[in-house]
mmCIF file of C-alpha atoms in Angstrom:
data_model
loop_
_atom_site.group_PDB
_atom_site.id
_atom_site.type_symbol
_atom_site.label_atom_id
_atom_site.label_comp_id
_atom_site.label_asym_id
_atom_site.label_seq_id
_atom_site.Cartn_x
_atom_site.Cartn_y
_atom_site.Cartn_z
ATOM 1 C CA GLY A 1 106.271 1.521 190.649
ATOM 2 C CA THR A 2 107.900 0.288 187.496
ATOM 3 C CA VAL A 3 106.547 -1.609 184.501
ATOM 4 C CA GLY A 4 105.430 -5.043 185.616
ATOM 5 C CA ASP A 5 104.632 -4.063 189.225
ATOM 6 C CA ASN A 6 101.229 -5.087 190.578
ATOM 7 C CA ILE A 7 99.079 -3.225 193.095
ATOM 8 C CA ALA A 8 97.044 -5.239 195.579
ATOM 9 C CA ARG A 9 94.227 -4.068 197.860
ATOM 10 C CA ALA A 10 92.279 -6.169 200.309
ATOM 11 C CA SER A 11 88.920 -4.546 199.447
ATOM 12 C CA GLY A 12 87.311 -1.439 198.024
ATOM 13 C CA VAL A 13 88.199 0.663 195.004
ATOM 14 C CA ILE A 14 91.687 2.055 194.408
ATOM 15 C CA ALA A 15 90.411 5.019 192.359
ATOM 16 C CA ALA A 16 87.165 6.060 190.724
ATOM 17 C CA ALA A 17 87.027 5.672 186.950
ATOM 18 C CA GLY A 18 87.378 8.812 184.861
ATOM 19 C CA GLY A 19 84.499 10.239 182.814
ATOM 20 C CA GLY A 20 83.964 10.422 179.085
ATOM 21 C CA ALA A 21 83.929 6.684 178.420
ATOM 22 C CA TRP A 22 81.966 4.936 175.683
ATOM 23 C CA ASN A 23 79.795 2.320 177.397
ATOM 24 C CA LEU A 24 78.469 -0.714 175.550
ATOM 25 C CA ILE A 25 74.681 -0.787 175.904
ATOM 26 C CA GLN A 26 73.713 -3.693 173.662
ATOM 27 C CA SER A 27 75.069 -5.861 170.856
ATOM 28 C CA GLN A 28 72.926 -7.713 168.309
ATOM 29 C CA THR A 29 73.896 -10.301 165.719
ATOM 30 C CA ALA A 30 71.973 -10.299 162.446
ATOM 31 C CA SER A 31 70.889 -13.605 160.931
ATOM 32 C CA SER A 32 68.677 -13.194 157.860
ATOM 33 C CA SER A 33 67.183 -10.178 159.673
ATOM 34 C CA THR A 34 64.711 -7.815 158.027
ATOM 35 C CA TYR A 35 66.174 -5.011 160.151
ATOM 36 C CA ILE A 36 68.137 -4.228 163.295
ATOM 37 C CA GLU A 37 66.626 -1.716 165.675
ATOM 38 C CA PHE A 38 67.617 -0.032 168.934
ATOM 39 C CA THR A 39 64.690 1.374 170.904
ATOM 40 C CA THR A 40 64.800 0.803 174.662
ATOM 41 C CA GLN A 41 68.548 1.512 174.595
ATOM 42 C CA ILE A 42 68.036 5.239 173.967
ATOM 43 C CA THR A 43 67.535 6.883 177.361
ATOM 44 C CA SER A 44 68.395 10.076 179.226
ATOM 45 C CA THR A 45 71.560 8.365 180.497
ATOM 46 C CA TYR A 46 73.392 9.474 177.333
ATOM 47 C CA ASP A 47 73.229 12.384 174.902
ATOM 48 C CA VAL A 48 75.546 10.925 172.239
ATOM 49 C CA TYR A 49 75.471 7.400 170.801
ATOM 50 C CA LYS A 50 77.579 5.373 168.414
ATOM 51 C CA ILE A 51 76.458 2.291 166.526
ATOM 52 C CA PHE A 52 79.187 0.043 165.149
ATOM 53 C CA LEU A 53 78.247 -2.199 162.211
ATOM 54 C CA THR A 54 80.868 -4.923 161.892
ATOM 55 C CA ASN A 55 81.304 -7.367 159.014
ATOM 56 C CA VAL A 56 77.777 -6.845 157.649
ATOM 57 C CA HIS A 57 76.577 -8.900 154.673
ATOM 58 C CA HIS A 58 73.306 -8.559 152.767
ATOM 59 C CA SER A 59 71.369 -11.365 151.124
ATOM 60 C CA GLY A 60 70.794 -9.323 147.966
ATOM 61 C CA ASP A 61 73.424 -8.196 145.492
ATOM 62 C CA ALA A 62 73.728 -4.443 144.803
ATOM 63 C CA ASP A 63 71.778 -3.761 147.999
ATOM 64 C CA SER A 64 71.922 -0.489 149.967
ATOM 65 C CA ALA A 65 71.969 0.067 153.732
ATOM 66 C CA LEU A 66 69.299 2.443 155.061
ATOM 67 C CA PHE A 67 68.574 4.248 158.362
ATOM 68 C CA GLN A 68 65.393 5.627 159.960
ATOM 69 C CA PHE A 69 64.491 7.368 163.230
ATOM 70 C CA ARG A 70 61.530 6.344 165.386
ATOM 71 C CA GLN A 71 59.317 8.964 167.029
ATOM 72 C CA SER A 72 56.527 8.170 169.511
ATOM 73 C CA GLY A 73 56.752 4.471 168.671
ATOM 74 C CA SER A 74 56.514 4.822 164.862
ATOM 75 C CA TYR A 75 59.289 4.945 162.272
ATOM 76 C CA LEU A 76 59.438 8.116 160.214
ATOM 77 C CA THR A 77 59.264 7.426 156.481
ATOM 78 C CA TYR A 78 59.530 10.911 154.927
ATOM 79 C CA ASP A 79 61.495 14.192 154.924
ATOM 80 C CA TYR A 80 64.989 12.815 155.453
ATOM 81 C CA ARG A 81 67.918 14.755 154.087
ATOM 82 C CA TYR A 82 71.304 13.196 153.459
ATOM 83 C CA ALA A 83 74.620 13.671 151.687
ATOM 84 C CA VAL A 84 76.843 10.619 151.257
ATOM 85 C CA ALA A 85 80.066 10.389 149.273
ATOM 86 C CA ARG A 86 82.349 7.568 148.248
ATOM 87 C CA VAL A 87 85.993 7.360 147.338
ATOM 88 C CA VAL A 88 86.782 4.371 145.124
ATOM 89 C CA ASP A 89 90.039 2.443 144.922
ATOM 90 C CA SER A 90 89.828 2.406 141.122
ATOM 91 C CA SER A 91 89.297 6.169 140.705
ATOM 92 C CA SER A 92 90.411 9.456 142.245
ATOM 93 C CA THR A 93 86.925 10.886 141.734
ATOM 94 C CA VAL A 94 84.701 11.508 144.751
ATOM 95 C CA ASP A 95 81.141 10.535 143.873
ATOM 96 C CA ALA A 96 78.170 11.704 145.946
ATOM 97 C CA ALA A 97 74.454 11.094 146.399
ATOM 98 C CA ILE A 98 72.113 13.613 148.020
ATOM 99 C CA SER A 99 68.449 13.973 148.865
ATOM 100 C CA GLN A 100 66.322 16.679 150.480
ATOM 101 C CA SER A 101 63.192 14.560 150.760
ATOM 102 C CA ALA A 102 63.730 10.816 151.158
ATOM 103 C CA ALA A 103 62.040 7.964 153.018
ATOM 104 C CA HIS A 104 65.313 7.138 154.807
ATOM 105 C CA ILE A 105 68.976 8.091 155.138
ATOM 106 C CA LEU A 106 71.188 6.289 152.616
ATOM 107 C CA LEU A 107 74.222 4.861 154.422
ATOM 108 C CA ASN A 108 76.295 3.684 151.461
ATOM 109 C CA ARG A 109 76.667 5.640 148.233
ATOM 110 C CA ASP A 110 77.528 2.437 146.413
ATOM 111 C CA ALA A 111 75.421 -0.660 147.047
ATOM 112 C CA THR A 112 77.153 -3.561 148.750
ATOM 113 C CA GLY A 113 77.550 -6.996 147.224
ATOM 114 C CA SER A 114 76.493 -10.454 148.383
ATOM 115 C CA ALA A 115 79.403 -12.512 147.040
ATOM 116 C CA THR A 116 82.032 -14.008 149.316
ATOM 117 C CA GLY A 117 84.147 -11.241 150.859
ATOM 118 C CA GLU A 118 81.748 -8.432 149.938
ATOM 119 C CA GLY A 119 80.091 -6.375 152.672
ATOM 120 C CA TYR A 120 80.774 -3.387 154.907
ATOM 121 C CA SER A 121 81.720 -2.131 158.349
ATOM 122 C CA MET A 122 80.618 1.288 159.555
ATOM 123 C CA GLU A 123 80.400 3.673 162.489
ATOM 124 C CA ILE A 124 77.298 5.846 162.990
ATOM 125 C CA THR A 125 77.185 8.747 165.463
ATOM 126 C CA ILE A 126 73.811 10.004 166.740
ATOM 127 C CA TRP A 127 73.647 13.303 168.622
ATOM 128 C CA ASP A 128 71.037 14.060 171.303
ATOM 129 C CA PRO A 129 68.126 11.941 170.009
ATOM 130 C CA LEU A 130 65.991 12.852 173.047
ATOM 131 C CA GLY A 131 66.590 16.587 172.733
ATOM 132 C CA THR A 132 63.631 18.776 171.819
ATOM 133 C CA ASP A 133 65.407 21.862 170.488
ATOM 134 C CA ASN A 134 67.144 20.453 167.415
ATOM 135 C CA TYR A 135 66.611 18.451 164.255
ATOM 136 C CA LYS A 136 67.924 14.913 164.697
ATOM 137 C CA LYS A 137 71.087 14.152 162.760
ATOM 138 C CA ILE A 138 73.689 11.459 162.251
ATOM 139 C CA HIS A 139 77.175 11.200 160.826
ATOM 140 C CA TYR A 140 78.610 7.980 159.405
ATOM 141 C CA ASN A 141 81.888 6.629 158.133
ATOM 142 C CA GLY A 142 82.758 3.188 156.812
ATOM 143 C CA ALA A 143 84.415 0.778 154.421
ATOM 144 C CA ASN A 144 82.370 -1.072 151.817
ATOM 145 C CA ILE A 145 83.308 -3.816 149.368
ATOM 146 C CA ASN A 146 80.632 -3.300 146.751
ATOM 147 C CA HIS A 147 78.939 -5.643 144.286
ATOM 148 C CA ASP A 148 81.846 -5.522 141.819
ATOM 149 C CA GLY A 149 84.462 -6.232 144.491
ATOM 150 C CA THR A 150 86.015 -2.772 144.804
ATOM 151 C CA ILE A 151 86.735 -1.019 148.098
ATOM 152 C CA LYS A 152 84.791 2.162 148.834
ATOM 153 C CA HIS A 153 85.225 4.690 151.620
ATOM 154 C CA GLU A 154 81.691 5.780 152.540
ATOM 155 C CA LEU A 155 81.255 9.104 154.364
ATOM 156 C CA GLY A 156 77.983 10.877 155.025
ATOM 157 C CA ALA A 157 75.580 12.845 157.168
ATOM 158 C CA GLY A 158 71.815 12.819 157.399
ATOM 159 C CA ALA A 159 68.942 14.352 159.322
ATOM 160 C CA TRP A 160 65.191 14.275 159.682
ATOM 161 C CA VAL A 161 64.136 17.796 158.771
ATOM 162 C CA VAL A 162 60.447 18.382 158.175
ATOM 163 C CA SER A 163 60.055 21.183 155.664
ATOM 164 C CA THR A 164 56.460 22.059 156.551
ATOM 165 C CA LEU A 165 56.654 22.168 160.356
ATOM 166 C CA ASP A 166 59.289 22.636 163.020
ATOM 167 C CA ASN A 167 59.243 19.156 164.503
ATOM 168 C CA THR A 168 62.140 18.835 166.919
ATOM 169 C CA ALA A 169 60.485 16.242 169.158
ATOM 170 C CA ALA A 170 62.511 13.458 170.764
ATOM 171 C CA MET A 171 63.362 10.265 168.894
ATOM 172 C CA ASP A 172 62.889 6.999 170.780
ATOM 173 C CA GLY A 173 64.542 4.542 168.428
ATOM 174 C CA VAL A 174 66.524 3.882 165.263
ATOM 175 C CA LYS A 175 66.415 1.191 162.593
ATOM 176 C CA ILE A 176 68.983 -0.085 160.092
ATOM 177 C CA PHE A 177 67.645 -2.102 157.152
ATOM 178 C CA THR A 178 68.233 -2.867 153.474
ATOM 179 C CA SER A 179 66.804 -1.623 150.203
ATOM 180 C CA ALA A 180 65.978 -5.226 149.231
ATOM 181 C CA GLY A 181 66.437 -8.638 150.765
ATOM 182 C CA ASN A 182 67.680 -8.805 154.340
ATOM 183 C CA ILE A 183 70.740 -8.478 156.550
ATOM 184 C CA ALA A 184 72.286 -11.913 156.222
ATOM 185 C CA SER A 185 74.872 -11.491 158.976
ATOM 186 C CA GLY A 186 76.860 -8.962 160.969
ATOM 187 C CA THR A 187 77.208 -7.469 164.429
ATOM 188 C CA PHE A 188 75.485 -4.244 165.492
ATOM 189 C CA ALA A 189 76.600 -2.681 168.786
ATOM 190 C CA ILE A 190 75.313 0.539 170.357
ATOM 191 C CA TYR A 191 77.433 2.566 172.778
ATOM 192 C CA GLY A 192 76.578 5.639 174.836
ATOM 193 C CA LEU A 193 79.015 8.410 175.772
ATOM 194 C CA ALA A 194 79.159 8.934 179.534
ATOM 195 C CA LYS A 195 78.215 12.471 180.534
ATOM 196 C CA SER A 196 80.780 12.646 183.327
#
């Protein structure tokens, strides 16, 4: 047909949907929340997940966003490695923060602000959290208006890598929280990538 034509069918499906789609699993809205977590949403249905953080505001000024994995029902609070960099609108310098042994993965190199208009939006990719042959890792990318009102491009990667033992066991949940205060508002949506 041509643009504007409609196809009608009395019943049934015209064609099966193609594979490779991102499927929304759950969306949560923060409201003075200590943390946002996704646990029952991580299943063998998907190997790759994305979490979209949209229009997130913290209650505390100069407050950082943090990430942890959950294993066997408990959140892991040690041996995280991360590298996160920021590009600032007021400087051509790329500034980075790294750790080889932290209690969490730092999601924003520069702490966000709590004033009107300050906050961040971000995309986090999680690869194969239920796999048992790899260290669990994430990649993240976002825009942050920090506590002095400047725009930052935040880009990073992190993993849980235990230095004293080869723990590649499955992860059954993730948590996003703050370094102080709480998550005042924002939307957190998790998607899974269809396998076929």
